[in-house]
mmCIF file of C-alpha atoms and ligand atoms in Angstrom:
data_model
loop_
_atom_site.group_PDB
_atom_site.id
_atom_site.type_symbol
_atom_site.label_atom_id
_atom_site.label_comp_id
_atom_site.label_asym_id
_atom_site.label_seq_id
_atom_site.Cartn_x
_atom_site.Cartn_y
_atom_site.Cartn_z
ATOM 1 C CA UNK A 268 22.719 3.088 -9.534
ATOM 2 C CA UNK A 269 23.770 -0.425 -8.549
ATOM 3 C CA UNK A 270 22.166 -2.998 -6.203
ATOM 4 C CA UNK A 271 24.595 -4.070 -3.543
ATOM 5 C CA UNK A 272 23.478 -6.114 -0.603
ATOM 6 C CA UNK A 273 20.063 -7.560 -0.142
ATOM 7 C CA UNK A 274 18.837 -6.110 3.199
ATOM 8 C CA UNK A 275 15.095 -7.412 3.344
ATOM 9 C CA UNK A 276 13.240 -9.921 1.241
ATOM 10 C CA UNK A 277 9.560 -9.453 1.902
ATOM 11 C CA UNK A 278 6.504 -11.321 0.474
ATOM 12 C CA UNK A 279 6.481 -9.297 -2.814
ATOM 13 C CA UNK A 280 9.533 -6.881 -2.685
ATOM 14 C CA UNK A 281 13.258 -7.199 -2.194
ATOM 15 C CA UNK A 282 15.182 -4.249 -0.731
ATOM 16 C CA UNK A 283 18.922 -3.630 -1.497
ATOM 17 C CA UNK A 284 21.496 -1.176 -0.377
ATOM 18 C CA UNK A 285 23.144 0.938 -2.979
ATOM 19 C CA UNK A 286 26.212 3.319 -3.324
ATOM 20 C CA UNK A 287 24.428 6.028 -1.453
ATOM 21 C CA UNK A 288 23.824 4.945 2.212
ATOM 22 C CA UNK A 289 20.792 7.181 2.550
ATOM 23 C CA UNK A 290 18.949 5.302 -0.252
ATOM 24 C CA UNK A 291 17.669 1.900 -1.020
ATOM 25 C CA UNK A 292 16.724 0.064 -4.135
ATOM 26 C CA UNK A 293 13.312 -1.646 -3.931
ATOM 27 C CA UNK A 294 12.694 -4.455 -6.511
ATOM 28 C CA UNK A 295 8.949 -5.379 -7.025
ATOM 29 C CA UNK A 296 8.762 -9.118 -7.818
ATOM 30 C CA UNK A 297 6.096 -10.773 -9.620
ATOM 31 C CA UNK A 298 4.845 -12.675 -6.511
ATOM 32 C CA UNK A 299 1.314 -12.493 -5.354
ATOM 33 C CA UNK A 300 0.453 -13.777 -1.812
ATOM 34 C CA UNK A 301 -2.576 -14.226 0.379
ATOM 35 C CA UNK A 302 -3.337 -15.421 3.908
ATOM 36 C CA UNK A 303 -0.108 -14.117 5.475
ATOM 37 C CA UNK A 304 1.888 -15.661 2.730
ATOM 38 C CA UNK A 305 0.260 -19.091 2.886
ATOM 39 C CA UNK A 306 -0.796 -18.960 -0.787
ATOM 40 C CA UNK A 307 1.698 -17.717 -3.373
ATOM 41 C CA UNK A 308 1.564 -17.513 -7.143
ATOM 42 C CA UNK A 309 3.711 -15.764 -9.865
ATOM 43 C CA UNK A 310 1.841 -13.293 -12.008
ATOM 44 C CA UNK A 311 3.556 -12.001 -15.193
ATOM 45 C CA UNK A 312 4.691 -8.291 -14.812
ATOM 46 C CA UNK A 313 2.796 -7.833 -11.599
ATOM 47 C CA UNK A 314 5.918 -6.274 -9.935
ATOM 48 C CA UNK A 315 6.186 -3.661 -12.792
ATOM 49 C CA UNK A 316 2.492 -2.744 -12.745
ATOM 50 C CA UNK A 317 2.564 -2.345 -8.972
ATOM 51 C CA UNK A 318 5.849 -0.253 -9.064
ATOM 52 C CA UNK A 319 4.504 2.073 -11.721
ATOM 53 C CA UNK A 320 1.123 2.527 -10.026
ATOM 54 C CA UNK A 321 2.772 3.087 -6.581
ATOM 55 C CA UNK A 322 5.272 5.650 -8.059
ATOM 56 C CA UNK A 323 2.473 7.565 -9.736
ATOM 57 C CA UNK A 324 0.436 7.635 -6.435
ATOM 58 C CA UNK A 325 3.566 8.700 -4.425
ATOM 59 C CA UNK A 326 4.179 11.513 -6.850
ATOM 60 C CA UNK A 327 0.487 12.661 -6.674
ATOM 61 C CA UNK A 328 0.775 12.700 -2.778
ATOM 62 C CA UNK A 329 4.027 14.499 -2.907
ATOM 63 C CA UNK A 330 2.339 17.149 -5.035
ATOM 64 C CA UNK A 331 -0.337 17.376 -2.316
ATOM 65 C CA UNK A 332 2.080 17.855 0.570
ATOM 66 C CA UNK A 333 2.489 14.220 1.726
ATOM 67 C CA UNK A 334 6.252 13.392 2.133
ATOM 68 C CA UNK A 335 7.139 9.837 0.699
ATOM 69 C CA UNK A 336 10.257 7.793 0.309
ATOM 70 C CA UNK A 337 9.918 7.778 -3.544
ATOM 71 C CA UNK A 338 12.928 9.166 -5.418
ATOM 72 C CA UNK A 339 12.919 7.479 -8.931
ATOM 73 C CA UNK A 340 11.695 4.571 -10.993
ATOM 74 C CA UNK A 341 14.785 3.814 -13.224
ATOM 75 C CA UNK A 342 13.217 0.421 -14.423
ATOM 76 C CA UNK A 343 9.415 -0.444 -14.475
ATOM 77 C CA UNK A 344 9.854 -2.724 -11.525
ATOM 78 C CA UNK A 345 12.619 -0.963 -9.648
ATOM 79 C CA UNK A 346 12.246 1.937 -7.306
ATOM 80 C CA UNK A 347 14.891 4.110 -5.774
ATOM 81 C CA UNK A 348 13.875 5.371 -2.413
ATOM 82 C CA UNK A 349 14.941 7.114 0.699
ATOM 83 C CA UNK A 350 16.142 4.535 3.221
ATOM 84 C CA UNK A 351 13.693 4.463 6.163
ATOM 85 C CA UNK A 352 13.538 2.671 9.501
ATOM 86 C CA UNK A 353 10.083 1.144 9.069
ATOM 87 C CA UNK A 354 7.521 1.522 11.862
ATOM 88 C CA UNK A 355 5.781 -2.021 12.151
ATOM 89 C CA UNK A 356 2.235 -0.732 12.052
ATOM 90 C CA UNK A 357 -0.222 -1.095 9.082
ATOM 91 C CA UNK A 358 -2.347 1.889 9.035
ATOM 92 C CA UNK A 359 -5.575 0.994 7.497
ATOM 93 C CA UNK A 360 -8.113 3.620 6.333
ATOM 94 C CA UNK A 361 -11.737 2.503 5.527
ATOM 95 C CA UNK A 362 -14.345 4.510 3.552
ATOM 96 C CA UNK A 363 -16.728 1.577 2.929
ATOM 97 C CA UNK A 364 -17.233 -1.307 5.407
ATOM 98 C CA UNK A 365 -16.177 -4.753 4.193
ATOM 99 C CA UNK A 366 -13.502 -7.518 4.699
ATOM 100 C CA UNK A 367 -12.454 -8.165 8.258
ATOM 101 C CA UNK A 368 -14.414 -5.264 9.644
ATOM 102 C CA UNK A 369 -17.676 -6.805 8.795
ATOM 103 C CA UNK A 370 -16.506 -10.306 9.713
ATOM 104 C CA UNK A 371 -15.537 -9.055 13.251
ATOM 105 C CA UNK A 372 -18.052 -6.333 13.927
ATOM 106 C CA UNK A 373 -21.753 -5.866 13.534
ATOM 107 C CA UNK A 374 -21.512 -3.378 10.434
ATOM 108 C CA UNK A 375 -23.334 -4.251 7.331
ATOM 109 C CA UNK A 376 -21.092 -4.930 4.284
ATOM 110 C CA UNK A 377 -21.038 -1.795 2.016
ATOM 111 C CA UNK A 378 -21.932 0.804 4.716
ATOM 112 C CA UNK A 379 -20.362 4.082 4.004
ATOM 113 C CA UNK A 380 -18.092 5.179 6.858
ATOM 114 C CA UNK A 381 -18.297 8.890 7.679
ATOM 115 C CA UNK A 382 -15.783 9.901 8.950
ATOM 116 C CA UNK A 383 -13.538 7.057 7.690
ATOM 117 C CA UNK A 384 -12.187 4.607 10.176
ATOM 118 C CA UNK A 385 -8.468 4.689 10.917
ATOM 119 C CA UNK A 386 -7.241 1.244 12.235
ATOM 120 C CA UNK A 387 -3.693 0.302 13.144
ATOM 121 C CA UNK A 388 -2.601 -3.412 13.027
ATOM 122 C CA UNK A 389 0.785 -4.758 14.284
ATOM 123 C CA UNK A 390 2.841 -5.852 11.205
ATOM 124 C CA UNK A 391 3.772 -9.372 12.108
ATOM 125 C CA UNK A 392 2.519 -12.344 9.994
ATOM 126 C CA UNK A 393 3.582 -14.797 12.873
ATOM 127 C CA UNK A 394 0.908 -13.138 15.103
ATOM 128 C CA UNK A 395 -1.384 -12.486 12.073
ATOM 129 C CA UNK A 396 -1.233 -8.668 12.269
ATOM 130 C CA UNK A 397 -3.388 -8.141 15.399
ATOM 131 C CA UNK A 398 -5.127 -4.720 15.826
ATOM 132 C CA UNK A 399 -3.408 -2.255 18.100
ATOM 133 C CA UNK A 400 -4.629 0.522 20.345
ATOM 134 C CA UNK A 401 -2.715 3.493 21.689
ATOM 135 C CA UNK A 402 -1.716 1.907 24.842
ATOM 136 C CA UNK A 403 -0.769 -1.364 23.082
ATOM 137 C CA UNK A 404 1.426 0.596 20.745
ATOM 138 C CA UNK A 405 3.082 2.374 23.625
ATOM 139 C CA UNK A 406 3.498 -0.884 25.679
ATOM 140 C CA UNK A 407 5.118 -2.549 22.562
ATOM 141 C CA UNK A 408 7.428 0.549 22.212
ATOM 142 C CA UNK A 409 6.405 1.000 18.567
ATOM 143 C CA UNK A 410 5.465 4.654 18.655
ATOM 144 C CA UNK A 411 4.686 7.569 20.867
ATOM 145 C CA UNK A 412 1.424 9.352 21.321
ATOM 146 C CA UNK A 413 2.659 12.212 19.111
ATOM 147 C CA UNK A 414 3.769 9.742 16.398
ATOM 148 C CA UNK A 415 0.453 7.971 16.469
ATOM 149 C CA UNK A 416 -1.223 11.445 15.966
ATOM 150 C CA UNK A 417 1.064 12.024 12.929
ATOM 151 C CA UNK A 418 0.387 8.574 11.431
ATOM 152 C CA UNK A 419 -3.376 9.253 11.767
ATOM 153 C CA UNK A 420 -3.347 12.655 10.327
ATOM 154 C CA UNK A 421 -1.137 11.497 7.330
ATOM 155 C CA UNK A 422 -3.312 8.523 6.733
ATOM 156 C CA UNK A 423 -6.422 10.715 6.595
ATOM 157 C CA UNK A 424 -4.660 13.179 4.250
ATOM 158 C CA UNK A 425 -3.576 10.313 1.875
ATOM 159 C CA UNK A 426 -7.156 9.129 1.939
ATOM 160 C CA UNK A 427 -8.470 12.585 0.892
ATOM 161 C CA UNK A 428 -6.004 13.031 -1.874
ATOM 162 C CA UNK A 429 -6.332 9.503 -3.195
ATOM 163 C CA UNK A 430 -10.053 9.264 -3.014
ATOM 164 C CA UNK A 431 -10.292 12.356 -5.307
ATOM 165 C CA UNK A 432 -7.605 11.181 -7.679
ATOM 166 C CA UNK A 433 -9.030 7.642 -8.154
ATOM 167 C CA UNK A 434 -12.575 9.124 -8.330
ATOM 168 C CA UNK A 435 -11.434 11.140 -11.516
ATOM 169 C CA UNK A 436 -10.312 7.584 -12.886
ATOM 170 C CA UNK A 437 -13.618 6.001 -12.235
ATOM 171 C CA UNK A 438 -12.388 4.127 -9.112
ATOM 172 C CA UNK A 439 -13.903 4.058 -5.622
ATOM 173 C CA UNK A 440 -11.260 3.905 -2.945
ATOM 174 C CA UNK A 441 -13.031 1.330 -0.366
ATOM 175 C CA UNK A 442 -10.112 0.947 1.933
ATOM 176 C CA UNK A 443 -6.342 0.682 1.954
ATOM 177 C CA UNK A 444 -3.335 0.027 3.863
ATOM 178 C CA UNK A 445 -0.194 2.240 4.321
ATOM 179 C CA UNK A 446 3.084 1.825 6.185
ATOM 180 C CA UNK A 447 5.433 4.614 7.356
ATOM 181 C CA UNK A 448 9.066 4.904 8.441
ATOM 182 C CA UNK A 449 11.544 7.466 9.759
ATOM 183 C CA UNK A 450 14.325 8.864 7.675
ATOM 184 C CA UNK A 451 17.850 9.592 8.894
ATOM 185 C CA UNK A 452 16.661 12.867 10.408
ATOM 186 C CA UNK A 453 13.648 11.286 12.197
ATOM 187 C CA UNK A 454 11.059 12.602 9.777
ATOM 188 C CA UNK A 455 8.122 10.258 9.309
ATOM 189 C CA UNK A 456 7.490 9.478 5.573
ATOM 190 C CA UNK A 457 5.170 7.334 3.677
ATOM 191 C CA UNK A 458 6.914 4.103 2.666
ATOM 192 C CA UNK A 459 6.318 0.756 1.247
ATOM 193 C CA UNK A 460 3.791 0.920 -1.600
ATOM 194 C CA UNK A 461 0.220 2.017 -2.466
ATOM 195 C CA UNK A 462 -0.913 -0.467 -5.136
ATOM 196 C CA UNK A 463 -3.925 -2.861 -5.922
ATOM 197 C CA UNK A 464 -2.209 -5.363 -3.471
ATOM 198 C CA UNK A 465 -3.010 -3.198 -0.430
ATOM 199 C CA UNK A 466 -6.163 -1.391 -1.406
ATOM 200 C CA UNK A 467 -9.721 -2.220 -2.250
ATOM 201 C CA UNK A 468 -10.531 -0.536 -5.360
ATOM 202 C CA UNK A 469 -14.020 -0.859 -7.053
ATOM 203 C CA UNK A 470 -15.211 0.219 -10.537
ATOM 204 C CA UNK A 471 -17.362 3.382 -9.896
ATOM 205 C CA UNK A 472 -20.105 2.141 -12.243
ATOM 206 C CA UNK A 473 -20.044 -1.661 -12.149
ATOM 207 C CA UNK A 474 -18.562 -1.945 -8.588
ATOM 208 C CA UNK A 475 -16.387 -4.728 -9.993
ATOM 209 C CA UNK A 476 -13.185 -5.340 -7.866
ATOM 210 C CA UNK A 477 -9.929 -4.125 -9.286
ATOM 211 C CA UNK A 478 -7.504 -5.318 -6.671
ATOM 212 C CA UNK A 479 -6.028 -8.299 -4.831
ATOM 213 C CA UNK A 480 -9.287 -9.326 -3.330
ATOM 214 C CA UNK A 481 -9.837 -11.271 -6.649
ATOM 215 C CA UNK A 482 -6.789 -13.340 -5.753
ATOM 216 C CA UNK A 483 -7.954 -13.751 -2.215
ATOM 217 C CA UNK A 484 -11.215 -15.137 -3.663
ATOM 218 C CA UNK A 485 -9.465 -17.552 -5.961
ATOM 219 C CA UNK A 486 -10.010 -15.587 -9.079
ATOM 220 C CA UNK A 487 -6.396 -15.813 -10.204
ATOM 221 C CA UNK A 488 -7.008 -15.512 -13.778
ATOM 222 C CA UNK A 489 -8.796 -12.113 -13.414
ATOM 223 C CA UNK A 490 -6.223 -10.467 -11.227
ATOM 224 C CA UNK A 491 -3.714 -9.146 -13.680
ATOM 225 C CA UNK A 492 -6.484 -7.846 -15.970
ATOM 226 C CA UNK A 493 -7.684 -5.765 -12.974
ATOM 227 C CA UNK A 494 -4.299 -4.444 -12.147
ATOM 228 C CA UNK A 495 -3.780 -3.450 -15.826
ATOM 229 C CA UNK A 496 -7.058 -1.731 -15.895
ATOM 230 C CA UNK A 497 -5.926 0.322 -12.897
ATOM 231 C CA UNK A 498 -2.737 1.076 -14.560
ATOM 232 C CA UNK A 499 -4.410 2.147 -17.838
ATOM 233 C CA UNK A 500 -6.837 4.436 -16.091
ATOM 234 C CA UNK A 501 -4.260 6.274 -13.755
ATOM 235 C CA UNK A 502 -1.194 6.333 -15.931
ATOM 236 C CA UNK A 503 -1.268 8.905 -18.754
ATOM 237 C CA UNK A 504 -0.242 7.523 -22.199
ATOM 238 C CA UNK A 505 3.051 9.502 -22.297
ATOM 239 C CA UNK A 506 3.958 7.988 -18.865
ATOM 240 C CA UNK A 507 3.398 4.343 -19.769
ATOM 241 C CA UNK A 508 6.412 2.061 -19.584
ATOM 242 C CA UNK A 509 5.055 -1.301 -19.722
HETATM 243 O O1 CDP B 886 -10.485 -8.623 4.901
HETATM 244 P P1 CDP B 886 -8.993 -8.685 5.130
HETATM 245 O O2 CDP B 886 -8.654 -9.590 6.288
HETATM 246 O O3 CDP B 886 -8.196 -9.053 3.874
HETATM 247 O O4 CDP B 886 -8.369 -7.355 5.499
HETATM 248 P P2 CDP B 886 -9.052 -5.918 5.935
HETATM 249 O O5 CDP B 886 -8.617 -5.679 7.319
HETATM 250 O O6 CDP B 886 -10.496 -5.771 5.576
HETATM 251 O O7 CDP B 886 -8.184 -5.013 4.862
HETATM 252 C C1 CDP B 886 -8.490 -3.572 4.864
HETATM 253 C C2 CDP B 886 -7.490 -3.007 3.752
HETATM 254 O O8 CDP B 886 -6.153 -3.141 4.124
HETATM 255 C C3 CDP B 886 -7.535 -3.838 2.364
HETATM 256 O O9 CDP B 886 -7.471 -2.889 1.322
HETATM 257 C C4 CDP B 886 -6.309 -4.684 2.391
HETATM 258 O O10 CDP B 886 -5.874 -4.921 1.106
HETATM 259 C C5 CDP B 886 -5.414 -3.901 3.180
HETATM 260 N N1 CDP B 886 -4.539 -4.861 3.971
HETATM 261 C C6 CDP B 886 -3.198 -5.048 3.534
HETATM 262 O O11 CDP B 886 -2.896 -4.481 2.510
HETATM 263 N N2 CDP B 886 -2.413 -5.893 4.150
HETATM 264 C C7 CDP B 886 -2.749 -6.409 5.423
HETATM 265 N N3 CDP B 886 -1.865 -7.248 6.062
HETATM 266 C C8 CDP B 886 -4.075 -6.102 5.858
HETATM 267 C C9 CDP B 886 -4.806 -5.361 5.132
#
């Protein structure tokens, strides 16, 4: 499988066309960014850790009935995936209140949210990913009411499956962000990635952070150790490729 044309270079991943027009090759780079890309560093092997973690999670989700774009991981940092037309919505699910939620609303940090909060933000760094609601989504022409319902249901299902999977690895899924897209037949599939870049993950016992929040807080020297800890806990020894 060969990379052909670069069709999108995001903050941390590059997407290429390939021989098969229904598929893309996604290269996970070693970049780490924060603040809508304002701060950027290179972290050794970060792309590979995220690609392997994301592939594992996508496989677990597939086994539990959530359709994803994942096809294969031919190299540790290279994913072959179904080509999707991405929907510019960041669907965020929150099980514990923290981050922007407690900065913007009178909810105490650490409050357990039952049922979980599902929030949709408009994916656009220039506008700083503003929060959406149903009528804004429709006014912007991003999705229909039926599609909003599908995104919500899928995000909650992902939360249910992942919360259990990570709990078994001694990790609390505090919150996370997912993105979806449509395949050539119009089916909505989970796309992008699920990795410590877009999740808040806390050690179940110590409540230590195991995700990109460390980088956001300037603890750059602790970030890769945390990502590797997540990798070691969720990737069985016979599946380890890094
Ligand atoms: O506190 P902060 O502004 O970083 O974001 P948040 O709205 O509290 O983030 C909720 C969850 O979504 C966290 O797990 C973030 O990592 C994730 N997120 C993301 O991956 N990308 C974004 N653009 C926004 C949030």
